[in-house]
PDB file of C-alpha atoms in Angstrom:
ATOM      1  CA  MET A   1     -33.340 105.164  54.024  1.00 53.00           C
ATOM      2  CA  ALA A   2     -29.580 105.221  53.922  1.00 58.00           C
ATOM      3  CA  ALA A   3     -27.697 101.943  54.753  1.00 58.00           C
ATOM      4  CA  PRO A   4     -25.859 102.087  58.057  1.00 59.00           C
ATOM      5  CA  LEU A   5     -22.164 102.792  57.745  1.00 53.00           C
ATOM      6  CA  PRO A   6     -19.781 100.011  58.727  1.00 59.00           C
ATOM      7  CA  ARG A   7     -17.954 100.381  61.975  1.00 63.00           C
ATOM      8  CA  ILE A   8     -14.622 101.235  60.503  1.00 62.00           C
ATOM      9  CA  GLU A   9     -15.839 103.997  58.315  1.00 63.00           C
ATOM     10  CA  LYS A  10     -17.729 105.742  61.197  1.00 65.00           C
ATOM     11  CA  PRO A  11     -14.686 106.765  63.102  1.00 62.00           C
ATOM     12  CA  MET A  12     -12.827 107.688  59.924  1.00 65.00           C
ATOM     13  CA  LEU A  13     -15.924 109.922  59.036  1.00 65.00           C
ATOM     14  CA  ASN A  14     -15.534 111.503  62.446  1.00 81.00           C
ATOM     15  CA  TRP A  15     -11.753 111.805  62.086  1.00 79.00           C
ATOM     16  CA  ASN A  16     -12.352 113.556  58.609  1.00 82.00           C
ATOM     17  CA  GLN A  17     -14.910 115.919  60.087  1.00 86.00           C
ATOM     18  CA  LEU A  18     -12.402 117.362  62.642  1.00 86.00           C
ATOM     19  CA  GLU A  19     -10.331 120.314  61.910  1.00 89.00           C
ATOM     20  CA  PRO A  20      -6.644 119.814  61.065  1.00 90.00           C
ATOM     21  CA  ARG A  21      -5.691 121.461  64.347  1.00 93.00           C
ATOM     22  CA  ASP A  22      -7.910 119.160  66.353  1.00 90.00           C
ATOM     23  CA  GLN A  23      -6.421 116.224  64.379  1.00 89.00           C
ATOM     24  CA  ARG A  24      -2.946 117.272  65.235  1.00 94.00           C
ATOM     25  CA  ILE A  25      -3.819 117.484  68.834  1.00 93.00           C
ATOM     26  CA  LEU A  26      -5.289 114.134  68.928  1.00 91.00           C
ATOM     27  CA  LEU A  27      -2.335 112.539  67.097  1.00 93.00           C
ATOM     28  CA  ILE A  28       0.176 114.315  69.584  1.00 95.00           C
ATOM     29  CA  GLY A  29      -1.967 113.344  72.645  1.00 94.00           C
ATOM     30  CA  SER A  30      -2.168 109.810  71.344  1.00 93.00           C
ATOM     31  CA  SER A  31       1.503 109.463  70.710  1.00 95.00           C
ATOM     32  CA  VAL A  32       2.269 111.058  74.289  1.00 96.00           C
ATOM     33  CA  LEU A  33      -0.028 108.632  75.838  1.00 95.00           C
ATOM     34  CA  SER A  34       1.405 105.667  73.998  1.00 95.00           C
ATOM     35  CA  ALA A  35       4.961 106.863  75.061  1.00 94.00           C
ATOM     36  CA  ILE A  36       3.856 107.104  78.683  1.00 95.00           C
ATOM     37  CA  LEU A  37       2.187 103.580  78.511  1.00 94.00           C
ATOM     38  CA  LEU A  38       5.281 102.096  76.854  1.00 94.00           C
ATOM     39  CA  TYR A  39       7.482 103.651  79.577  1.00 94.00           C
ATOM     40  CA  PHE A  40       5.298 102.672  82.620  1.00 93.00           C
ATOM     41  CA  PHE A  41       4.326  99.085  81.409  1.00 93.00           C
ATOM     42  CA  LEU A  42       7.452  98.032  79.513  1.00 93.00           C
ATOM     43  CA  TRP A  43      10.398 100.082  80.096  1.00 93.00           C
ATOM     44  CA  GLN A  44      10.420 101.096  83.826  1.00 94.00           C
ATOM     45  CA  PRO A  45       9.656  97.378  84.904  1.00 94.00           C
ATOM     46  CA  PHE A  46      12.390  96.143  82.735  1.00 94.00           C
ATOM     47  CA  VAL A  47      14.865  98.736  84.168  1.00 95.00           C
ATOM     48  CA  THR A  48      13.741  97.935  87.789  1.00 95.00           C
ATOM     49  CA  GLU A  49      14.022  94.207  87.391  1.00 96.00           C
ATOM     50  CA  HIS A  50      17.388  94.551  85.801  1.00 96.00           C
ATOM     51  CA  ALA A  51      18.810  96.699  88.641  1.00 96.00           C
ATOM     52  CA  ARG A  52      17.391  94.300  91.120  1.00 96.00           C
ATOM     53  CA  LEU A  53      19.023  91.341  89.296  1.00 96.00           C
ATOM     54  CA  SER A  54      22.265  93.147  88.875  1.00 96.00           C
ATOM     55  CA  SER A  55      22.358  93.748  92.693  1.00 95.00           C
ATOM     56  CA  GLN A  56      21.554  90.200  93.443  1.00 95.00           C
ATOM     57  CA  VAL A  57      24.399  89.008  91.252  1.00 95.00           C
ATOM     58  CA  ARG A  58      26.704  91.277  93.036  1.00 95.00           C
ATOM     59  CA  GLU A  59      25.581  89.915  96.415  1.00 93.00           C
ATOM     60  CA  GLN A  60      25.869  86.241  95.173  1.00 93.00           C
ATOM     61  CA  HIS A  61      29.358  87.009  93.677  1.00 94.00           C
ATOM     62  CA  ALA A  62      30.414  88.334  96.990  1.00 91.00           C
ATOM     63  CA  SER A  63      29.072  85.391  98.760  1.00 90.00           C
ATOM     64  CA  TYR A  64      30.874  83.042  96.335  1.00 90.00           C
ATOM     65  CA  GLN A  65      34.148  84.949  96.905  1.00 92.00           C
ATOM     66  CA  TRP A  66      33.697  84.501 100.608  1.00 89.00           C
ATOM     67  CA  MET A  67      33.045  80.786 100.407  1.00 89.00           C
ATOM     68  CA  LEU A  68      36.220  80.277  98.175  1.00 89.00           C
ATOM     69  CA  GLY A  69      38.172  82.000 101.047  1.00 89.00           C
ATOM     70  CA  ALA A  70      36.387  79.745 103.587  1.00 87.00           C
ATOM     71  CA  VAL A  71      37.329  76.607 101.594  1.00 87.00           C
ATOM     72  CA  LYS A  72      40.959  77.625 101.535  1.00 88.00           C
ATOM     73  CA  GLU A  73      40.844  78.217 105.137  1.00 86.00           C
ATOM     74  CA  ILE A  74      39.105  74.906 105.889  1.00 83.00           C
ATOM     75  CA  LYS A  75      41.614  73.044 103.733  1.00 84.00           C
ATOM     76  CA  ALA A  76      44.528  74.701 105.522  1.00 84.00           C
ATOM     77  CA  LEU A  77      42.993  73.785 109.113  1.00 82.00           C
ATOM     78  CA  GLN A  78      42.451  70.320 107.969  1.00 75.00           C
ATOM     79  CA  ALA A  79      46.068  70.042 106.731  1.00 78.00           C
ATOM     80  CA  GLN A  80      47.255  71.423 110.175  1.00 78.00           C
ATOM     81  CA  SER A  81      45.099  68.878 112.083  1.00 69.00           C
ATOM     82  CA  GLY A  82      45.881  66.000 110.032  1.00 57.00           C
ATOM     83  CA  ALA A  83      42.073  65.488 109.657  1.00 49.00           C
ATOM     84  CA  ALA A  84      42.440  65.505 105.896  1.00 41.00           C
ATOM     85  CA  THR A  85      43.860  62.028 105.673  1.00 46.00           C
ATOM     86  CA  PRO A  86      42.117  59.389 107.713  1.00 49.00           C
ATOM     87  CA  SER A  87      44.428  56.740 109.181  1.00 52.00           C
ATOM     88  CA  HIS A  88      42.608  53.550 110.425  1.00 61.00           C
ATOM     89  CA  ASN A  89      45.773  51.467 110.668  1.00 66.00           C
ATOM     90  CA  GLY A  90      43.598  48.513 110.676  1.00 72.00           C
ATOM     91  CA  VAL A  91      42.175  49.122 114.005  1.00 81.00           C
ATOM     92  CA  SER A  92      38.516  48.123 114.412  1.00 85.00           C
ATOM     93  CA  LEU A  93      35.848  50.926 115.056  1.00 88.00           C
ATOM     94  CA  LEU A  94      34.881  49.094 118.322  1.00 88.00           C
ATOM     95  CA  ALA A  95      38.513  49.444 119.614  1.00 88.00           C
ATOM     96  CA  VAL A  96      38.787  52.982 118.463  1.00 88.00           C
ATOM     97  CA  VAL A  97      35.530  54.064 120.406  1.00 88.00           C
ATOM     98  CA  ASP A  98      36.586  51.931 123.562  1.00 87.00           C
ATOM     99  CA  GLN A  99      40.069  53.445 123.610  1.00 88.00           C
ATOM    100  CA  SER A 100      38.787  56.982 123.139  1.00 87.00           C
ATOM    101  CA  LEU A 101      36.177  56.511 125.948  1.00 87.00           C
ATOM    102  CA  ARG A 102      39.041  55.373 128.402  1.00 87.00           C
ATOM    103  CA  ASN A 103      40.981  58.520 127.578  1.00 85.00           C
ATOM    104  CA  THR A 104      38.122  60.951 128.433  1.00 84.00           C
ATOM    105  CA  ALA A 105      36.022  61.887 131.332  1.00 80.00           C
ATOM    106  CA  LEU A 106      33.384  59.427 129.952  1.00 82.00           C
ATOM    107  CA  ASN A 107      35.495  56.718 131.330  1.00 77.00           C
ATOM    108  CA  SER A 108      33.696  56.569 134.593  1.00 78.00           C
ATOM    109  CA  ALA A 109      30.186  56.862 132.971  1.00 78.00           C
ATOM    110  CA  ASN A 110      27.836  53.957 133.222  1.00 77.00           C
ATOM    111  CA  LYS A 111      27.905  52.765 129.526  1.00 84.00           C
ATOM    112  CA  ARG A 112      27.421  49.819 127.307  1.00 88.00           C
ATOM    113  CA  ILE A 113      29.392  49.522 124.090  1.00 89.00           C
ATOM    114  CA  GLU A 114      28.346  46.975 121.268  1.00 90.00           C
ATOM    115  CA  PRO A 115      28.922  46.329 117.767  1.00 88.00           C
ATOM    116  CA  SER A 116      25.952  47.190 115.475  1.00 81.00           C
ATOM    117  CA  GLY A 117      26.027  45.383 112.200  1.00 76.00           C
ATOM    118  CA  ASP A 118      29.432  45.278 110.339  1.00 75.00           C
ATOM    119  CA  THR A 119      30.467  48.915 110.096  1.00 85.00           C
ATOM    120  CA  GLN A 120      28.668  50.450 113.282  1.00 90.00           C
ATOM    121  CA  VAL A 121      29.133  50.613 116.967  1.00 92.00           C
ATOM    122  CA  ARG A 122      26.356  51.583 119.533  1.00 93.00           C
ATOM    123  CA  VAL A 123      27.180  53.338 122.651  1.00 91.00           C
ATOM    124  CA  ASP A 124      24.475  53.713 125.500  1.00 92.00           C
ATOM    125  CA  PHE A 125      25.003  55.925 128.421  1.00 90.00           C
ATOM    126  CA  THR A 126      22.556  55.694 131.308  1.00 88.00           C
ATOM    127  CA  ALA A 127      23.600  59.135 132.641  1.00 89.00           C
ATOM    128  CA  VAL A 128      26.363  61.318 131.131  1.00 89.00           C
ATOM    129  CA  ALA A 129      27.284  65.008 131.170  1.00 88.00           C
ATOM    130  CA  PHE A 130      25.985  66.486 128.077  1.00 90.00           C
ATOM    131  CA  ASN A 131      29.083  68.691 127.463  1.00 89.00           C
ATOM    132  CA  ASP A 132      31.477  65.718 128.011  1.00 89.00           C
ATOM    133  CA  LEU A 133      29.519  63.663 125.464  1.00 90.00           C
ATOM    134  CA  MET A 134      29.753  66.482 122.855  1.00 91.00           C
ATOM    135  CA  GLN A 135      33.409  66.943 123.394  1.00 90.00           C
ATOM    136  CA  TRP A 136      33.980  63.198 122.925  1.00 91.00           C
ATOM    137  CA  LEU A 137      32.058  62.871 119.824  1.00 91.00           C
ATOM    138  CA  THR A 138      33.958  65.897 118.508  1.00 90.00           C
ATOM    139  CA  LEU A 139      37.178  64.286 119.201  1.00 89.00           C
ATOM    140  CA  LEU A 140      36.066  61.043 117.553  1.00 89.00           C
ATOM    141  CA  HIS A 141      35.232  62.879 114.510  1.00 89.00           C
ATOM    142  CA  ASN A 142      38.188  65.105 114.348  1.00 88.00           C
ATOM    143  CA  GLN A 143      40.953  62.552 115.172  1.00 87.00           C
ATOM    144  CA  HIS A 144      39.462  59.336 114.190  1.00 86.00           C
ATOM    145  CA  GLN A 145      37.041  60.208 111.304  1.00 88.00           C
ATOM    146  CA  VAL A 146      34.183  58.693 113.204  1.00 89.00           C
ATOM    147  CA  GLN A 147      30.670  60.113 112.516  1.00 91.00           C
ATOM    148  CA  ILE A 148      27.268  59.899 114.181  1.00 91.00           C
ATOM    149  CA  SER A 149      24.746  57.999 112.200  1.00 91.00           C
ATOM    150  CA  SER A 150      22.172  58.416 114.874  1.00 91.00           C
ATOM    151  CA  LEU A 151      21.864  60.070 118.180  1.00 92.00           C
ATOM    152  CA  ASN A 152      19.041  60.070 120.819  1.00 91.00           C
ATOM    153  CA  LEU A 153      19.161  61.997 123.880  1.00 90.00           C
ATOM    154  CA  GLU A 154      16.911  62.285 126.926  1.00 90.00           C
ATOM    155  CA  ARG A 155      17.226  64.968 129.526  1.00 89.00           C
ATOM    156  CA  LEU A 156      17.633  63.658 132.942  1.00 88.00           C
ATOM    157  CA  SER A 157      18.659  66.634 134.964  1.00 86.00           C
ATOM    158  CA  ALA A 158      20.495  69.960 134.413  1.00 85.00           C
ATOM    159  CA  GLY A 159      23.562  68.998 132.391  1.00 85.00           C
ATOM    160  CA  GLN A 160      22.668  65.231 132.403  1.00 89.00           C
ATOM    161  CA  VAL A 161      21.374  63.116 129.653  1.00 90.00           C
ATOM    162  CA  LYS A 162      20.501  59.551 128.892  1.00 91.00           C
ATOM    163  CA  ALA A 163      22.174  58.956 125.482  1.00 91.00           C
ATOM    164  CA  SER A 164      22.353  56.309 122.687  1.00 92.00           C
ATOM    165  CA  VAL A 165      24.810  56.969 119.914  1.00 92.00           C
ATOM    166  CA  ARG A 166      25.379  54.893 116.735  1.00 93.00           C
ATOM    167  CA  LEU A 167      28.849  55.508 115.267  1.00 92.00           C
ATOM    168  CA  GLU A 168      30.381  54.697 111.907  1.00 91.00           C
ATOM    169  CA  ARG A 169      33.549  55.523 110.096  1.00 86.00           C
ATOM    170  CA  ALA A 170      33.399  58.511 107.796  1.00 76.00           C
ATOM    171  CA  SER A 171      33.503  57.540 104.199  1.00 70.00           C
TER     172      SER A 171
END
């Protein structure tokens, strides 16, 4: 009884038993199959991902260029409105808020103004027109560099709200 052939020698024995023409066909077929597998599993995904990333870079570069233009436009608008340089002139936030309320449609609104800590002012409205409130808050921000630290609104009727606003100077 002959000893069994090791696993490596058995395929080599089968290979050696093939005709040279069949060996060439198997070599060419395995080379073509290897090339196809390399293309579909390595090269093609690489090229596809590269194209996707290149497109994404172009889009982000366009967004960046747009943002640079927007920054220039914002700075120009700030320079025109004078909002770029805050001027408090030693006037307290409470006085600024009170004076700005007197100069708007909110002067007649039922309200309460009180300091809240050292750097904040709280304004409570029992009933105020929402649009008037938003215009006043925008005016405070644009002309006096006052920002909202908290805002609570409760709808009362169409266009009317109950509001509690906590304001502070923008830093």
